[in-house]
Backbone as ProteinMPNN parsed JSONL, in Angstrom:
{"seq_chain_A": "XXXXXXXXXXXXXXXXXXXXXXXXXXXXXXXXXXXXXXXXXXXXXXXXXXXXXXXXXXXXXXXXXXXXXXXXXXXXXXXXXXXXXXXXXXXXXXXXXXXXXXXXXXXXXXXXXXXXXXXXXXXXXXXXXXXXXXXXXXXXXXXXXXXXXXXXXXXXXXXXXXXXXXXXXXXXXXXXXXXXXXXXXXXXXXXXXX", "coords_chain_A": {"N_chain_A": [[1.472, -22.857, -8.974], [0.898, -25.406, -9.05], [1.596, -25.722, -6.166], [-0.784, -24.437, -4.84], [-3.356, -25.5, -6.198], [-3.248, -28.252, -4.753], [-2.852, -27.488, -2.179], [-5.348, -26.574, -1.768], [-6.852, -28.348, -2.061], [-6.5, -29.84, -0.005], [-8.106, -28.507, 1.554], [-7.115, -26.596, 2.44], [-8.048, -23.506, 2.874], [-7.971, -21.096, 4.036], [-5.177, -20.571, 4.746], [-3.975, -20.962, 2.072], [-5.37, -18.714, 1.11], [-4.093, -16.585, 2.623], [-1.542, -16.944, 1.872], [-1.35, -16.655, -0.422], [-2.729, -13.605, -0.645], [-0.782, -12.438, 1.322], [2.154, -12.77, 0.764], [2.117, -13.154, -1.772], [1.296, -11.27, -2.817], [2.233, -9.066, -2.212], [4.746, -9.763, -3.049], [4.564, -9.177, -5.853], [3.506, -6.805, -5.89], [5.859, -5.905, -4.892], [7.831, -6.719, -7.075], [6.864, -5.025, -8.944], [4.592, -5.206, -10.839], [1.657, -4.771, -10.71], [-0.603, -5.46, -11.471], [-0.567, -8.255, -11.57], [-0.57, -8.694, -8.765], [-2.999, -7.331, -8.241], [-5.097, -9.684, -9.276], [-4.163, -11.57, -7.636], [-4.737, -10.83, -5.156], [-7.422, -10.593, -5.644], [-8.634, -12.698, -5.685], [-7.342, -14.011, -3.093], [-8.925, -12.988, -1.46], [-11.234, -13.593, -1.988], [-10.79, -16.707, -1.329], [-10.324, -15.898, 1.578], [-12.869, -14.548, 2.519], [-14.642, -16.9, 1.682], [-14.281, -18.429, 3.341], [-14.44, -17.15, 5.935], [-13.172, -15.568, 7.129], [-12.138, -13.065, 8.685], [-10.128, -11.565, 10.158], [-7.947, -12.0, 8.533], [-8.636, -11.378, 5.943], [-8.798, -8.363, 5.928], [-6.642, -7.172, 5.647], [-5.548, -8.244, 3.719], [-7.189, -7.159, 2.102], [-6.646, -4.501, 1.861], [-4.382, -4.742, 1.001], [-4.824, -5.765, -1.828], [-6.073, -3.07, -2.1], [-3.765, -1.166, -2.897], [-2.954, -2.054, -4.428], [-4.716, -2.023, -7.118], [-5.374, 0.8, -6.583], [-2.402, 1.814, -8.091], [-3.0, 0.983, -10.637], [-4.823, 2.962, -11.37], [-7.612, 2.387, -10.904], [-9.378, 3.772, -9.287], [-12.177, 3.963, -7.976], [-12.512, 1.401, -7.428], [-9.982, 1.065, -5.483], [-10.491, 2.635, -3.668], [-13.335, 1.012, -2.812], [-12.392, -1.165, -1.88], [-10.823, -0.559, 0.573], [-12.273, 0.251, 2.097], [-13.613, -1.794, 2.238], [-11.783, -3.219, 3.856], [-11.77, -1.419, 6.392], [-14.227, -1.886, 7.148], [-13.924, -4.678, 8.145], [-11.811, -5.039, 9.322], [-10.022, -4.897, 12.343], [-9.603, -2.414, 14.944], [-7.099, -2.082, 16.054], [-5.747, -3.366, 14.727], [-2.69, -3.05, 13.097], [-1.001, -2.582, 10.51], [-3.301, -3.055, 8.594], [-4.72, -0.723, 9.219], [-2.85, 1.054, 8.896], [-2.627, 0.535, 5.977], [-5.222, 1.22, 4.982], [-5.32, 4.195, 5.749], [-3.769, 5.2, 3.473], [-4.215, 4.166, 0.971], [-6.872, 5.737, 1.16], [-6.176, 8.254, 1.239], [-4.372, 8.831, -0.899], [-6.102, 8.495, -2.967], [-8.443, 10.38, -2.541], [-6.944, 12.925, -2.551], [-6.056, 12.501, -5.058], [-8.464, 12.749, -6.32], [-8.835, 15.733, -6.14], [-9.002, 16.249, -3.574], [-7.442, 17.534, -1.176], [-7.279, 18.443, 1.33], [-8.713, 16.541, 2.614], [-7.216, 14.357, 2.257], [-4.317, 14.802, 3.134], [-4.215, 14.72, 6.103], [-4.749, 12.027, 6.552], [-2.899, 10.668, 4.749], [-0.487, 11.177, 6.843], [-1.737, 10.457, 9.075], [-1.315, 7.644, 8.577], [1.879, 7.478, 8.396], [2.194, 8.27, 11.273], [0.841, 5.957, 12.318], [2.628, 3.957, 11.545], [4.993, 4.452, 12.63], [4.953, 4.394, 15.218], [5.48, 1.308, 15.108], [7.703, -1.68, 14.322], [7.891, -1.964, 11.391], [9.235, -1.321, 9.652], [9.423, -1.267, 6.541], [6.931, -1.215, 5.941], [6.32, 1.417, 7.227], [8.289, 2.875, 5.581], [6.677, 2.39, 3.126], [4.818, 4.022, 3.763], [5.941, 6.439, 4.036], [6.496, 7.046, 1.423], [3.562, 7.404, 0.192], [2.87, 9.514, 1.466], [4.307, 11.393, 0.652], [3.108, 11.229, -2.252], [1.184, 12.15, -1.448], [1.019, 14.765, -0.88], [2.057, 16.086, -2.716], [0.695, 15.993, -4.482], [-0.896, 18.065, -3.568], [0.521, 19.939, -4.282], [2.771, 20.825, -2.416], [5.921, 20.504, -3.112], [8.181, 21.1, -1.54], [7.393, 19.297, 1.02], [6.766, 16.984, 0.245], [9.053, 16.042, -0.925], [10.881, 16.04, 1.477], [9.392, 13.718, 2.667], [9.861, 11.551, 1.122], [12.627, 11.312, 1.451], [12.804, 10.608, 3.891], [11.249, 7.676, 3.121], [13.355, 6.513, 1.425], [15.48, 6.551, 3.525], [14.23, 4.649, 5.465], [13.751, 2.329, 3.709], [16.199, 1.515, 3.37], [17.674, 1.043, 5.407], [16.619, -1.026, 6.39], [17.312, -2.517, 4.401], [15.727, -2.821, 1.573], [16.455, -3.145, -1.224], [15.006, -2.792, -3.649], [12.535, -1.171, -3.166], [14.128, 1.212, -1.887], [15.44, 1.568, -4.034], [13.451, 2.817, -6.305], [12.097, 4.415, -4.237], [14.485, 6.531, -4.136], [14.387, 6.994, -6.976], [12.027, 8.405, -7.044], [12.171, 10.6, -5.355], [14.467, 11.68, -7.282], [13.574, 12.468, -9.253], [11.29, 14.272, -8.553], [12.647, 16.27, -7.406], [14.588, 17.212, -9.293], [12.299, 18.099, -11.462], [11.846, 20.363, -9.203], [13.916, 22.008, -9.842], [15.052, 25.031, -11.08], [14.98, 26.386, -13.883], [17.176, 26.47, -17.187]], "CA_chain_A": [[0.088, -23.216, -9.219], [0.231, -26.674, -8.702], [0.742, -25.743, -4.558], [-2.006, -23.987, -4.553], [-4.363, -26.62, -6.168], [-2.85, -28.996, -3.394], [-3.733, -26.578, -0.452], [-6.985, -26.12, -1.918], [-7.187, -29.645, -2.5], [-6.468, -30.272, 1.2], [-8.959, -28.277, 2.825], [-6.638, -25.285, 3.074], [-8.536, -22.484, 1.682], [-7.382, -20.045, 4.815], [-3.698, -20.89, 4.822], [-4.214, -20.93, 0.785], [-5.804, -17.361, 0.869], [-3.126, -15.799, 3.503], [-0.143, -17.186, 1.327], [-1.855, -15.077, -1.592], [-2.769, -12.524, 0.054], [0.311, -11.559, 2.228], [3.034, -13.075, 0.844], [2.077, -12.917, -3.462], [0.854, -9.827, -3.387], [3.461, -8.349, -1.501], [5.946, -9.81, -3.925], [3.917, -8.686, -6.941], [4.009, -4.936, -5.784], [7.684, -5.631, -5.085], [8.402, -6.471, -8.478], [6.249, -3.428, -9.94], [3.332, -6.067, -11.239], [0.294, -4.449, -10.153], [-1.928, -5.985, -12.167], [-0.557, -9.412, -10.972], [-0.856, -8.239, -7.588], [-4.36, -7.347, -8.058], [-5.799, -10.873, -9.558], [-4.01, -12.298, -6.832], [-5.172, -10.177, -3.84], [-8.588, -10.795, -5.703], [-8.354, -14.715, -5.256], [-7.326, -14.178, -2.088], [-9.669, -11.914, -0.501], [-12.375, -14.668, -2.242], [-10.83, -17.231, -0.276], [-10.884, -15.839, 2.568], [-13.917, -14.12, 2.336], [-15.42, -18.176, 1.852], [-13.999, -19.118, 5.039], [-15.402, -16.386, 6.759], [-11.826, -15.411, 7.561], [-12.124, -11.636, 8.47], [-9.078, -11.174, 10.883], [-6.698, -11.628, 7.168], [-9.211, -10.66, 4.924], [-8.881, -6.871, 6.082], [-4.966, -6.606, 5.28], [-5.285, -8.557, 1.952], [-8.057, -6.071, 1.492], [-5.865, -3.449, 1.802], [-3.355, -4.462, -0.313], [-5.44, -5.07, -2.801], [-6.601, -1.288, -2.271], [-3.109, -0.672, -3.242], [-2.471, -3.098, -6.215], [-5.881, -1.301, -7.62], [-4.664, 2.084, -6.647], [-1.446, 1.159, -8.992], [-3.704, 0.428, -11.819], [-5.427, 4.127, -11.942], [-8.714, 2.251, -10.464], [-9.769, 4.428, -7.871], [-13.297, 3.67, -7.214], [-12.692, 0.055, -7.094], [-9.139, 0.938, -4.694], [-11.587, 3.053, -2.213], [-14.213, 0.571, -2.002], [-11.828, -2.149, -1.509], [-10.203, -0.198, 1.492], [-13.67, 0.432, 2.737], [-13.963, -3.348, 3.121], [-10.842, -3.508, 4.881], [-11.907, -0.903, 7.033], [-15.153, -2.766, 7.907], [-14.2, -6.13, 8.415], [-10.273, -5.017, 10.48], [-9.76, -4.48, 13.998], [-8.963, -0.909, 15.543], [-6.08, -2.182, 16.306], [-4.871, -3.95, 13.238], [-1.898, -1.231, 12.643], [-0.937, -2.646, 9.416], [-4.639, -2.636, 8.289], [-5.533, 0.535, 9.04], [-2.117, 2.024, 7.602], [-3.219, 0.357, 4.309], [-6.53, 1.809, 5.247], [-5.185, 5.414, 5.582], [-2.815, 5.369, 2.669], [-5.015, 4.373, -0.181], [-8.124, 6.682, 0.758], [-5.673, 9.743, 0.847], [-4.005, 8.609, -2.313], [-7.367, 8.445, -3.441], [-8.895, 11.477, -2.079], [-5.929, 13.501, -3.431], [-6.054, 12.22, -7.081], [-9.682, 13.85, -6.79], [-8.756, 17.011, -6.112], [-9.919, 17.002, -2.253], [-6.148, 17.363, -0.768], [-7.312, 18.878, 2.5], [-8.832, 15.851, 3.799], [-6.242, 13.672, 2.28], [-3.305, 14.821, 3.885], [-4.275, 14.064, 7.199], [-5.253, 10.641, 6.367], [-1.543, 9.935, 4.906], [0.207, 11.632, 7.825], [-1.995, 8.898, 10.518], [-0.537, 6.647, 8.197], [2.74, 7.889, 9.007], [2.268, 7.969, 12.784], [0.457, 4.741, 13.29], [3.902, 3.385, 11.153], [6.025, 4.96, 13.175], [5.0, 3.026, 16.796], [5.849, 0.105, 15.13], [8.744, -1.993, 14.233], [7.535, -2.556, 10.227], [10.432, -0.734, 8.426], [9.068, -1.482, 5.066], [5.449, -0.305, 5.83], [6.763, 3.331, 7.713], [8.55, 3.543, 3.823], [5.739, 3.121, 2.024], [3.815, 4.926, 4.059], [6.582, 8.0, 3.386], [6.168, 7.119, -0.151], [2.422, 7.619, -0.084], [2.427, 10.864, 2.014], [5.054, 12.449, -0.502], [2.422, 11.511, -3.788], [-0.087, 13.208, -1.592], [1.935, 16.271, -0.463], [2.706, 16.111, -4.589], [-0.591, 16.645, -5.414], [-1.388, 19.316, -2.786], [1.264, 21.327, -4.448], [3.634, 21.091, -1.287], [6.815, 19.661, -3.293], [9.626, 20.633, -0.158], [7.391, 18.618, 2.142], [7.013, 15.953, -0.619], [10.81, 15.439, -1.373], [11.289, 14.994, 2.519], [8.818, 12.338, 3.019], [10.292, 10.704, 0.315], [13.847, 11.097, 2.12], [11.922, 9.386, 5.153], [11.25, 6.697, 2.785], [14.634, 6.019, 1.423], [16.429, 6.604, 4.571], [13.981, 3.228, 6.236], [14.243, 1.316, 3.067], [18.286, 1.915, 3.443], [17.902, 0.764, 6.797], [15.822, -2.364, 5.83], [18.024, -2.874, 3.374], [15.095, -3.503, 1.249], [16.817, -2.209, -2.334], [14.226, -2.553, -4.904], [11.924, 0.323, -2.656], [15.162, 2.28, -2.176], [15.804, 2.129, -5.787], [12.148, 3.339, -6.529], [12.1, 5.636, -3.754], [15.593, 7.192, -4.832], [14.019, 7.417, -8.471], [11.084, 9.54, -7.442], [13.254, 11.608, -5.121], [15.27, 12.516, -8.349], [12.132, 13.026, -10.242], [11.006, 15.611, -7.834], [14.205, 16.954, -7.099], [14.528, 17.667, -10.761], [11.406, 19.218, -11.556], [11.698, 21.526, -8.737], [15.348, 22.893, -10.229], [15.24, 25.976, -11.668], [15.212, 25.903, -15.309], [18.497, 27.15, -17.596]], "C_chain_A": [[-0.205, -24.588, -8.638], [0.532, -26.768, -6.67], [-0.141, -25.344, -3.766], [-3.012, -24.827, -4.911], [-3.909, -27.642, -4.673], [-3.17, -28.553, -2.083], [-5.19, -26.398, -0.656], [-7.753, -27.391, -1.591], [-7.533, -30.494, -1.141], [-7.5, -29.4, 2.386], [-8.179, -26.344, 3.709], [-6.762, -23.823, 2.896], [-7.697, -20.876, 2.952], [-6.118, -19.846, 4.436], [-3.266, -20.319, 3.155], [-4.124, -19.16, 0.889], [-4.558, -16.463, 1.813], [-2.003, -15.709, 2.21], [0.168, -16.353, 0.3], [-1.534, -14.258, -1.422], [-1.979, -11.532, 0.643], [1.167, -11.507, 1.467], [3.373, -12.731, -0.991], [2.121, -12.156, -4.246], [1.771, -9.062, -3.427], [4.271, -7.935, -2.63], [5.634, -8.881, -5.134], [4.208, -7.363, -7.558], [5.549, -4.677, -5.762], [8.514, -5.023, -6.701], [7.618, -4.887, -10.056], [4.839, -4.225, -11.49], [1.764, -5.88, -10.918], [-0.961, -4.823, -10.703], [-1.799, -7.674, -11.876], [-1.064, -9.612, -9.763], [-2.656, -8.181, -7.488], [-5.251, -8.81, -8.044], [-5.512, -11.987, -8.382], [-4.517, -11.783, -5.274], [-7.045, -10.266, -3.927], [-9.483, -12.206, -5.105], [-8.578, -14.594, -3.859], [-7.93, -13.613, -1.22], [-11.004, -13.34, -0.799], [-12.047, -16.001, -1.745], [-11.116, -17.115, 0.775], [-12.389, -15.51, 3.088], [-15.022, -15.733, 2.369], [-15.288, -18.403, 2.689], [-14.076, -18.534, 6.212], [-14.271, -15.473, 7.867], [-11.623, -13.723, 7.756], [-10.6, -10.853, 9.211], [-7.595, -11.118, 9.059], [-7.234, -10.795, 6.226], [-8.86, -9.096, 4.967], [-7.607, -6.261, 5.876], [-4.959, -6.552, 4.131], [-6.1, -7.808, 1.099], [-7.404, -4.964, 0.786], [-4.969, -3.441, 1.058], [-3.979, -4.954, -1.671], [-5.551, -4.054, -3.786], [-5.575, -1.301, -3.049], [-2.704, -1.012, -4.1], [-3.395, -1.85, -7.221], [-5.79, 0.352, -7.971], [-3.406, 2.4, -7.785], [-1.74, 1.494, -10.543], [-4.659, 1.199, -11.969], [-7.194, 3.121, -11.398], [-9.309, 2.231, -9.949], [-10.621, 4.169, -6.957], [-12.778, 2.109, -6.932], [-11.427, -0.025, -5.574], [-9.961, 1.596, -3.095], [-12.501, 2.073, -1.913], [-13.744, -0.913, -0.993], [-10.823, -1.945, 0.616], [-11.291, 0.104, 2.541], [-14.291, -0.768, 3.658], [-13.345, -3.461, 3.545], [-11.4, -2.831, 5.853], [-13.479, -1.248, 7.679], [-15.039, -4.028, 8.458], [-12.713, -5.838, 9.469], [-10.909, -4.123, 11.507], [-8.992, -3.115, 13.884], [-7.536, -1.033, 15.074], [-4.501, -3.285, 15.708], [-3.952, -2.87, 12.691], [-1.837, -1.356, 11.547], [-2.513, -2.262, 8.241], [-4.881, -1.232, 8.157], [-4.23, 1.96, 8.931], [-2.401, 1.571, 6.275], [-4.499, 1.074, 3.89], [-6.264, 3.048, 4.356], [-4.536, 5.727, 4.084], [-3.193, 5.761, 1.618], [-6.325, 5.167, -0.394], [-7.002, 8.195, 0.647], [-5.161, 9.89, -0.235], [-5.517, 9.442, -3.281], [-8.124, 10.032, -3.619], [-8.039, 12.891, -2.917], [-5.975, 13.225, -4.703], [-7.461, 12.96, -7.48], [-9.707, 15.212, -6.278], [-8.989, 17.723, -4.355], [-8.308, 16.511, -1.409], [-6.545, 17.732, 0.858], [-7.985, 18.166, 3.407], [-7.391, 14.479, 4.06], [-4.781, 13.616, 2.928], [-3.079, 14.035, 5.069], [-4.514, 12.911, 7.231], [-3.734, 9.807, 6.24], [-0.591, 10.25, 6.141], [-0.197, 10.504, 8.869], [-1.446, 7.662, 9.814], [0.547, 6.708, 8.77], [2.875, 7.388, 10.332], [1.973, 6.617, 13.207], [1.852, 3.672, 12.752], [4.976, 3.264, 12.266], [6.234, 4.285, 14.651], [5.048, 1.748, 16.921], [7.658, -0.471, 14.712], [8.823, -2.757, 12.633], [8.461, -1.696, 9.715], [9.718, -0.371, 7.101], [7.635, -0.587, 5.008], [5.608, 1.032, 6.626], [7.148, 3.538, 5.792], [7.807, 3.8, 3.433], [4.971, 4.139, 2.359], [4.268, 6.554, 4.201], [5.881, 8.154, 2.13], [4.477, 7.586, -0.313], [2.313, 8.831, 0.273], [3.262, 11.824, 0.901], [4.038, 12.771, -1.766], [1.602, 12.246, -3.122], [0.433, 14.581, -1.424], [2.399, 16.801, -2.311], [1.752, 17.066, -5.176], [-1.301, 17.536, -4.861], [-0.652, 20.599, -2.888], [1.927, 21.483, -3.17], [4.701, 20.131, -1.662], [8.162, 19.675, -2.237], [8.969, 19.913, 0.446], [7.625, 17.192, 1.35], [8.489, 14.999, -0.269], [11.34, 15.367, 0.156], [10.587, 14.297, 3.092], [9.562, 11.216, 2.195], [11.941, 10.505, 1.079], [13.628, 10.046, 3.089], [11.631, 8.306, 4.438], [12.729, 6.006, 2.767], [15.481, 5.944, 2.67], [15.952, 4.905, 5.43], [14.06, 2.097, 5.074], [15.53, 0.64, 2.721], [18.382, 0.955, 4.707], [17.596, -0.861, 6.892], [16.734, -3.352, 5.266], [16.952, -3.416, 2.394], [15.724, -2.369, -0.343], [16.115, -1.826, -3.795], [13.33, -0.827, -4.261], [12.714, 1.11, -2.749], [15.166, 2.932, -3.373], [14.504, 3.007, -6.396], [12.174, 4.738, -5.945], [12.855, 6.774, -4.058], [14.599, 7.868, -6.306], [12.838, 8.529, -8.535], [11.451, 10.743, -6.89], [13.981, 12.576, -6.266], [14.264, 13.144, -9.052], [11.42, 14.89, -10.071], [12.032, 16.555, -7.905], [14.465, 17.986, -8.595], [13.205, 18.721, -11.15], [11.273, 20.692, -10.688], [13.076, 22.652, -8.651], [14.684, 23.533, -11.158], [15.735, 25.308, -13.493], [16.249, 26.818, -15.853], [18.139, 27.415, -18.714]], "O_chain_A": [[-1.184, -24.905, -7.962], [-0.067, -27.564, -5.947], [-0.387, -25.591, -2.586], [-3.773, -25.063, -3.973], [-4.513, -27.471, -3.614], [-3.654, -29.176, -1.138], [-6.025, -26.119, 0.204], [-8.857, -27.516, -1.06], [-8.361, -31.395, -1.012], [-7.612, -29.576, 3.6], [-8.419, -25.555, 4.623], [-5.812, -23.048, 2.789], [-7.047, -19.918, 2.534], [-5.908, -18.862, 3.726], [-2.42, -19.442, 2.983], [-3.098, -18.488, 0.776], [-4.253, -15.427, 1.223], [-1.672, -14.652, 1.672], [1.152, -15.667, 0.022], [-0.438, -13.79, -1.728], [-2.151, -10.313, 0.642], [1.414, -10.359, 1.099], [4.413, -12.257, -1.448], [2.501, -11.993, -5.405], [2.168, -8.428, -4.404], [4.539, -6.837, -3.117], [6.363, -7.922, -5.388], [4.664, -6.898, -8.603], [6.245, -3.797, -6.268], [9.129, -4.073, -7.186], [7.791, -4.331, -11.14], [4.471, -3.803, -12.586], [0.9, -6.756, -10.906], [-2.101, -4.496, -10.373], [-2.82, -8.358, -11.946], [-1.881, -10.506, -9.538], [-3.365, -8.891, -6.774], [-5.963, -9.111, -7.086], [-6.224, -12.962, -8.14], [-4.595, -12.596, -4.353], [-7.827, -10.125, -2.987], [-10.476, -12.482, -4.433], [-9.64, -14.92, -3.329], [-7.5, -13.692, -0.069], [-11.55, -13.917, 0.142], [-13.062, -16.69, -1.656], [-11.962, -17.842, 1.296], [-12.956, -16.173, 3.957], [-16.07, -15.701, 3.013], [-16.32, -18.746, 3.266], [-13.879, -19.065, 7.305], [-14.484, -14.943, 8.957], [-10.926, -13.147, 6.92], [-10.131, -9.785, 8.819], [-6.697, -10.317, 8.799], [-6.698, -9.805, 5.728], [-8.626, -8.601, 3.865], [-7.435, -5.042, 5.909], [-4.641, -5.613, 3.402], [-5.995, -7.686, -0.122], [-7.508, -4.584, -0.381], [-4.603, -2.449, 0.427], [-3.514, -4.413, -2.675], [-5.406, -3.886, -4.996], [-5.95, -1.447, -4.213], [-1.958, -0.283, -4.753], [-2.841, -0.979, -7.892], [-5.997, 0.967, -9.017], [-3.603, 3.449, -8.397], [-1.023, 2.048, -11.376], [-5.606, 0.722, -12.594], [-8.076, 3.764, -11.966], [-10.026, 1.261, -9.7], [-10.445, 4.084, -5.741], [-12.762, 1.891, -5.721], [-11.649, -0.844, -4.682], [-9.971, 1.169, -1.94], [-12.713, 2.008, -0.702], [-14.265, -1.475, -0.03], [-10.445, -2.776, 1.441], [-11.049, 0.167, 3.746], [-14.889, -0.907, 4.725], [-13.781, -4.202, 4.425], [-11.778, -3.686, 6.653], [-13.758, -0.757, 8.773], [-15.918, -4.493, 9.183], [-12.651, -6.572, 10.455], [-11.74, -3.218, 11.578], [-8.114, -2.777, 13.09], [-6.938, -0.449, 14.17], [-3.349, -3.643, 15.952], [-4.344, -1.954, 11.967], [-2.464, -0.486, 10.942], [-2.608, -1.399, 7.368], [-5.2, -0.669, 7.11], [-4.402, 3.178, 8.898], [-2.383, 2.44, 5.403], [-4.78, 1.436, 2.748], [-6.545, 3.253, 3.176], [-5.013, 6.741, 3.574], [-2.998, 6.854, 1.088], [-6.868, 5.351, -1.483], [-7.29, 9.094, -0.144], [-5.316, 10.978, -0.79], [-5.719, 10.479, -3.913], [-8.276, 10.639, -4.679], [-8.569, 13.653, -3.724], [-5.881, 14.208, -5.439], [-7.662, 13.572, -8.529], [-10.797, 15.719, -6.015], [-9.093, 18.883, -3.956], [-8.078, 15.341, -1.101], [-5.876, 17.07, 1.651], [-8.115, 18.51, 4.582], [-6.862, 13.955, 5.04], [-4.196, 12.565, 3.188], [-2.274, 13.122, 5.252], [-4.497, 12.573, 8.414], [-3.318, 8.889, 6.947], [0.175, 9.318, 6.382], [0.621, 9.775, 9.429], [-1.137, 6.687, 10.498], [0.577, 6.05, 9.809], [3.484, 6.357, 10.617], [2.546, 6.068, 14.148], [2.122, 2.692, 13.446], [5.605, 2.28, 12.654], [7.265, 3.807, 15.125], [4.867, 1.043, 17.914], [8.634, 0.271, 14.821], [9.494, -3.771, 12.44], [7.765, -1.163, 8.851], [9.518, 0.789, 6.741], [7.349, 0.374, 4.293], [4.629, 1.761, 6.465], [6.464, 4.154, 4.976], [7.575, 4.972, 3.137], [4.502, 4.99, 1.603], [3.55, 7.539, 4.376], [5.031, 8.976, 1.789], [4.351, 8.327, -1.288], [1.643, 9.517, -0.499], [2.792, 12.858, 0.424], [3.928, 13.878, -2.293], [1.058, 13.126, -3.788], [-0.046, 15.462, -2.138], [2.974, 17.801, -2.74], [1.756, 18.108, -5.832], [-2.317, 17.932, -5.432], [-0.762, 21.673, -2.296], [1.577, 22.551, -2.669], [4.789, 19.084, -1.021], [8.951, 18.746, -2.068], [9.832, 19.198, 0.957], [8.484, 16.387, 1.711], [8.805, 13.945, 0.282], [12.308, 14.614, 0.265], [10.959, 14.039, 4.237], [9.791, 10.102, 2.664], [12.32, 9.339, 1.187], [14.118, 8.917, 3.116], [11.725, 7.404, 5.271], [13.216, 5.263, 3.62], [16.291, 5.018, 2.655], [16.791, 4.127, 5.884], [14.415, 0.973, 5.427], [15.812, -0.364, 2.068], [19.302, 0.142, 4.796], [18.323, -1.702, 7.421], [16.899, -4.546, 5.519], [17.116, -4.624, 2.223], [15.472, -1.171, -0.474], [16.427, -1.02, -4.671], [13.48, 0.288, -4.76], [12.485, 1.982, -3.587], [15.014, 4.097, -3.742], [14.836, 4.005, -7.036], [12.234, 5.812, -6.545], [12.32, 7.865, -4.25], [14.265, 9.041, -6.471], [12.599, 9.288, -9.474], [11.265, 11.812, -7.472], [14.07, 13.803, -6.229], [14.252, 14.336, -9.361], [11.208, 15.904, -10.735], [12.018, 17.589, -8.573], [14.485, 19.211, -8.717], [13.259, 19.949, -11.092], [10.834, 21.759, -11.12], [13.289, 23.608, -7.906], [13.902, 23.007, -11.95], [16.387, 24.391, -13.991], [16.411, 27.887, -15.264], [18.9, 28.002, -19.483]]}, "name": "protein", "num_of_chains": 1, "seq": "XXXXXXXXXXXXXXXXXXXXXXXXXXXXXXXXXXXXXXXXXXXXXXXXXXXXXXXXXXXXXXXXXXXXXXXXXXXXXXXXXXXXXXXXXXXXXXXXXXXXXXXXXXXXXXXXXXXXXXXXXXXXXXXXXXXXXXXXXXXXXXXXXXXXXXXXXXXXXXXXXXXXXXXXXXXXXXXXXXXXXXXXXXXXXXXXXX"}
């Protein structure tokens, strides 16, 4: 707290709002805090957002979306991804996989699976021509909850493999461990009962 009054203090409301934004939030979701995550992706979108800062604003938007998403608060995770998706560049990949992720989430939790799919799948792909490890995972992890809720649990349980296999790779072990855990989840439910 007190280096954030100090950056604020100095004039650094951008730098301030990024540090939030990217780096707080991030952690936030890491640790499975989504409601921390949110207040802080809120901050930081209202920094930037003062400083007229739209090139960050449209990521921290996005994760946001996904703090929000987290926290069962759909409309507010769509409109928030909405503003990412107005204020980011084409060609913001990260952006506009946070974009895709949380409207198919979204879309899917209301019952409309047949646009959502395709939405997490360009997630997927636009992951995949990069060199973000961590964001291809989640962006397994997201296509599996939607493939979940479209009633397609074999494609599910191997998106979710596609997660664990790049969070393995990452070595990033809290996602693993997560990813692993919903893997079993699935895995389990779709065994035959005794």
């Amino acid at each position: 707290a007190n280096v954030h009054a100090d950056l604020a203090d100095r004039g650094g409301g951008i730098a301030l709002g990024t540090a939030i934004g990217q780096e707080e939030v991030f952690v936030a979701l890491l640790a499975g805090d989504p409601r921390a995550a949110a207040e802080l992706g809120t901050e930081a979108c209202r920094l930037l957002d003062e400083q007229g800062e739209k090139t960050l604003l449209s990521t921290v938007a996005g994760r946001l979306a996904q703090a929000l998403y987290a926290l069962d608060r759909l409309d507010e995770a769509d409109d928030w991804a909405g503003r990412a998706a107005e204020v980011g560049a084409s060609d913001d990949v990260m952006t506009q996989m946070l974009i895709q992720q949380v409207r198919a989430k979204v879309l899917a939790r209301r019952g409309e699976t047949a646009q959502a799919e395709p939405l997490a799948r360009e997630a997927v792909e636009i992951g995949e021509g990069t060199d973000m490890i961590n964001m291809q995972g989640d962006a397994y992890v997201d296509l599996g909850e939607v493939l979940l809720l479209s009633g397609k649990p074999n494609e599910a349980l191997a998106a979710l493999q596609c997660a664990v296999d790049r969070y393995e790779r990452k070595g990033n072990l809290v996602s693993t461990g997560r990813a692993q855990e919903r893997l079993a989840e699935v895995s389990e439910a779709r065994a035959p009962q005794t």
